[in-house]
Short mmCIF file of C-alpha atoms in Angstrom, two decimals:
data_model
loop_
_atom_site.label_atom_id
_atom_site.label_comp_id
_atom_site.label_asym_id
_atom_site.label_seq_id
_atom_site.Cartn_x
_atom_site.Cartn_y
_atom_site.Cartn_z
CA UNK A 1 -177.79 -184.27 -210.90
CA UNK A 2 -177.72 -185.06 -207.19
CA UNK A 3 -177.91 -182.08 -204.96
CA UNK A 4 -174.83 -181.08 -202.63
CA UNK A 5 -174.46 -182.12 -199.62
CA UNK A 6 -173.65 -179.64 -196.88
CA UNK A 7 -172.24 -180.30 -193.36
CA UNK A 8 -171.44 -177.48 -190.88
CA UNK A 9 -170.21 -177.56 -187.47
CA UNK A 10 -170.90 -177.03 -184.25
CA UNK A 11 -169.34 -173.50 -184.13
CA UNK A 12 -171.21 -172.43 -187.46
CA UNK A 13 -174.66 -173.45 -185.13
CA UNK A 14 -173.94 -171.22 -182.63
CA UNK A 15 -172.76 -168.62 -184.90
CA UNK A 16 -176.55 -168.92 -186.29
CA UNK A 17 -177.52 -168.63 -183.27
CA UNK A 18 -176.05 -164.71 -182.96
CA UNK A 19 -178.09 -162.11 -184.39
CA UNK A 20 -175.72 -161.43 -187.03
CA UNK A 21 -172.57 -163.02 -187.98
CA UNK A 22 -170.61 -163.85 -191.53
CA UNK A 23 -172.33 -167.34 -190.67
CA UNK A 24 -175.64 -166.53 -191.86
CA UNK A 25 -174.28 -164.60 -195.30
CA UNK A 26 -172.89 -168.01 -195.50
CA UNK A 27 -175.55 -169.66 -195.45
CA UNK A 28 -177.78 -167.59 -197.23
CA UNK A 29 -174.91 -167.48 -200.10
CA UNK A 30 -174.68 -171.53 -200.05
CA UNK A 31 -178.69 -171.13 -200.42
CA UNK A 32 -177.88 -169.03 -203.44
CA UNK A 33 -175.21 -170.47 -205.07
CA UNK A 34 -176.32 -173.88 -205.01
CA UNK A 35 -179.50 -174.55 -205.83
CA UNK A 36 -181.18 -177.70 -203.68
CA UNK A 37 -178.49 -178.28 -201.58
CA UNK A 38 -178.68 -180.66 -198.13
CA UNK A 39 -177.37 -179.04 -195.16
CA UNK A 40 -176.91 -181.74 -192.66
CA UNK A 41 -175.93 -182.13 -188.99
CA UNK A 42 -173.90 -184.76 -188.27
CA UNK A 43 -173.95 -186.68 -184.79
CA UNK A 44 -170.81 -185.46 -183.23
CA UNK A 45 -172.50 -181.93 -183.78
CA UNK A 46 -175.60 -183.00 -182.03
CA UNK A 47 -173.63 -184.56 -179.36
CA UNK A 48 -171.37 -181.48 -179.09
CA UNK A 49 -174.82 -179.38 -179.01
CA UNK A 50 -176.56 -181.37 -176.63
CA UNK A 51 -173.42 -180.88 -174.16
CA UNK A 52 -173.17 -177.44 -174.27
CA UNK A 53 -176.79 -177.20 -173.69
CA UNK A 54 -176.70 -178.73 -169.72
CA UNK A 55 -172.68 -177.95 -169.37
CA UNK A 56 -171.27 -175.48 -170.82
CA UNK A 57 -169.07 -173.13 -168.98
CA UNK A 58 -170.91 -170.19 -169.30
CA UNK A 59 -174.93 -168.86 -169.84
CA UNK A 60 -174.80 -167.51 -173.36
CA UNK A 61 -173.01 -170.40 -174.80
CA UNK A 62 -175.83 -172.48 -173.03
CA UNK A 63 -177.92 -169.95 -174.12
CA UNK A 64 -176.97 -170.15 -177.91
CA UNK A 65 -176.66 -173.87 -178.36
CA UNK A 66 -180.71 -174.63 -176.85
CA UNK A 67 -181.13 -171.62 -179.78
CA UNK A 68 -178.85 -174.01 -182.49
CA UNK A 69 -180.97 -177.15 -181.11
CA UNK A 70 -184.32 -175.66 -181.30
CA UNK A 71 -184.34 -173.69 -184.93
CA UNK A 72 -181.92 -176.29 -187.03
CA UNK A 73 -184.56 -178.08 -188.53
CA UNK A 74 -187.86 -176.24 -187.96
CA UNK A 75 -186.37 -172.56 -188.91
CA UNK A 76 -182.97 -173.57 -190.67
CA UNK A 77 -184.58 -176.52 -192.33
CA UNK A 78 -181.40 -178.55 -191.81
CA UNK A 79 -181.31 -182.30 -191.65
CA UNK A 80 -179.84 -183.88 -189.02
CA UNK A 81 -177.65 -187.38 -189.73
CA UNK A 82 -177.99 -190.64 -187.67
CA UNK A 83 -175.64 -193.23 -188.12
CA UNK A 84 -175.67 -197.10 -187.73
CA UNK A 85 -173.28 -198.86 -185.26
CA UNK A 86 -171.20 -199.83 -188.08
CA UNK A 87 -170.90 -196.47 -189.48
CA UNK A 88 -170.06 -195.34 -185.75
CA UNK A 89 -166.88 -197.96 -186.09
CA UNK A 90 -165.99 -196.86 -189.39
CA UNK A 91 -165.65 -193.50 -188.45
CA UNK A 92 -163.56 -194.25 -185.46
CA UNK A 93 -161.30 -196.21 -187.54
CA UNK A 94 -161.47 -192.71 -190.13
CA UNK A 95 -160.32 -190.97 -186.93
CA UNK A 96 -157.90 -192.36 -185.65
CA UNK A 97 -155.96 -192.38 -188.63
CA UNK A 98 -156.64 -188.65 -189.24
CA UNK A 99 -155.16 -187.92 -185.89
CA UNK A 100 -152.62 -190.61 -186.40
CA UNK A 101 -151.49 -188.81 -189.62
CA UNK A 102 -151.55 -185.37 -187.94
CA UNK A 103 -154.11 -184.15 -190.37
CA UNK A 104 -155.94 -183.30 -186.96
CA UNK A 105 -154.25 -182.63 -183.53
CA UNK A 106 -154.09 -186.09 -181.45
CA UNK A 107 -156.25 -184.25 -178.53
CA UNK A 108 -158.91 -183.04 -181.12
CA UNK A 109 -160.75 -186.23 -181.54
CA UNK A 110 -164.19 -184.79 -181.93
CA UNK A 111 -162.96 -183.04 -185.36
CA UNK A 112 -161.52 -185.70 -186.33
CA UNK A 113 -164.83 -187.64 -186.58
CA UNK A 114 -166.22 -184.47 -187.53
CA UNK A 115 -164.25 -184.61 -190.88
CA UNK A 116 -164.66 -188.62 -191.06
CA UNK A 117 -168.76 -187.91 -191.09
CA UNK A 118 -168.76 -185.79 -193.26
CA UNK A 119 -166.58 -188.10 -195.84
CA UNK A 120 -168.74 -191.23 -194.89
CA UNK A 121 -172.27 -189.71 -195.48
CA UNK A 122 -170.83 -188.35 -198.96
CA UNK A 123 -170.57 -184.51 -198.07
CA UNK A 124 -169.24 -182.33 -200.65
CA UNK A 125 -169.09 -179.36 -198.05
CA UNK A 126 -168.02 -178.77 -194.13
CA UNK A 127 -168.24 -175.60 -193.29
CA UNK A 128 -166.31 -174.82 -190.02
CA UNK A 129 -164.20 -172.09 -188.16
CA UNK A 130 -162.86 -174.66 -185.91
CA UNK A 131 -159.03 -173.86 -186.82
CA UNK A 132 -157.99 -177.89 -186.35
CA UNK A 133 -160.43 -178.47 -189.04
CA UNK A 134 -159.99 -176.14 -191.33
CA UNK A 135 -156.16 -175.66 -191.05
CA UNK A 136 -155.80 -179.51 -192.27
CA UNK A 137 -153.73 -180.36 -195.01
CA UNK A 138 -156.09 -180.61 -197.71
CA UNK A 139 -153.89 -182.92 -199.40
CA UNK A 140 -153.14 -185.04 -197.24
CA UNK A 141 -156.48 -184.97 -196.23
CA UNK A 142 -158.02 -186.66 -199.46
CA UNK A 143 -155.60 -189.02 -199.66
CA UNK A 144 -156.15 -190.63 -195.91
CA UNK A 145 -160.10 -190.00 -197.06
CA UNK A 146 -159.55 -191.84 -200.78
CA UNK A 147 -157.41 -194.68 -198.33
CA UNK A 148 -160.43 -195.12 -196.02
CA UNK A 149 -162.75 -195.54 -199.71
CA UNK A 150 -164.90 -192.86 -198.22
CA UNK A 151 -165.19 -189.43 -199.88
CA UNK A 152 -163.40 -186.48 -199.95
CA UNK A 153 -164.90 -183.25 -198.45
CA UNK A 154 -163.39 -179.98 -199.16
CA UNK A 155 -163.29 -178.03 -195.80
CA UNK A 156 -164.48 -174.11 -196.09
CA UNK A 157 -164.86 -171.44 -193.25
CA UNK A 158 -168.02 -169.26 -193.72
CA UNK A 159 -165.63 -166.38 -194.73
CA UNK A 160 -164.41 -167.96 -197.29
CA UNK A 161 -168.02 -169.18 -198.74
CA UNK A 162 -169.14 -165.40 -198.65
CA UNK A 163 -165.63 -163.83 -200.06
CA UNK A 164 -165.31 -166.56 -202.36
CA UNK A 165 -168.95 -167.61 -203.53
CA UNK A 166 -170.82 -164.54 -202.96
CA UNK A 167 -170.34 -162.46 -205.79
CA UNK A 168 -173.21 -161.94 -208.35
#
């Protein structure tokens, strides 16, 4: 059996980043629970990263993404996700049509291809906290994902990983 496939977003990377924050029970739980699974970071995370590195508004969210970008794959062991030109179009396309549907906010386009990443590199998992991503109708959700003959990816928040998952 293949192992899961785990994508988190930018906000669960910072969260990391913090001392001590539901985000790493999350993670350690996910470690846990499923046994030789992938956590990967997809490139609209990296890009996201990478901005808030040189311009984000203020130091300690500067601060805490160089933190993200530094320990994801050396401390976190994460894997981050590169994807062809083609794939880039694809998950336009996967995008726009989440938007267009109202699954995600018009003005949110980043989660949008956020969620279409995570469907196109076969994800079983995003974790996020961002409420336009995990506030989508799940529903709806799959079937614009089934539509675009990508898979579906079931959308958690790290509470919900440690509440739901967590117990021995």
């Amino acid at each position: 059996m293949p192992s899961a496939l785990v994508a988190v977003d930018t906000n669960f990377l910072l969260d990391l980043a913090l001392p001590r924050d539901v985000a790493h029970d999350a993670l350690e739980v996910i470690r846990q629970r499923i046994p030789g699974a992938k956590i990967v970071i997809l490139p609209t995370v990296l890009d996201e990263l990478d901005y808030l590195c040189h311009d984000a508004p203020d130091a300690t969210t500067r601060r805490l993404a160089r933190h993200a970008l530094e320990n994801m794959v050396r401390e976190w062991k994460f894997h981050p996700k590169v994807l062809t030109d083609v794939g880039r179009d694809i998950i336009e396309s996967i995008g726009d049509k989440l938007r267009a549907r109202g699954i995600v906010p018009e003005a949110e386009r980043n989660d949008s291809y956020l969620i279409a990443e995570a469907a196109l590199a076969g994800c079983d998992f995003l974790v996020s906290s961002d409420s336009h991503v995990r506030d989508a109708d799940r529903t709806k959700l799959a079937i614009t994902l089934k539509g675009c003959d990508v898979g579906v990816v079931v959308v958690c928040t790290p509470r919900e990983i440690v509440t739901r998952f967590g117990g021995k």
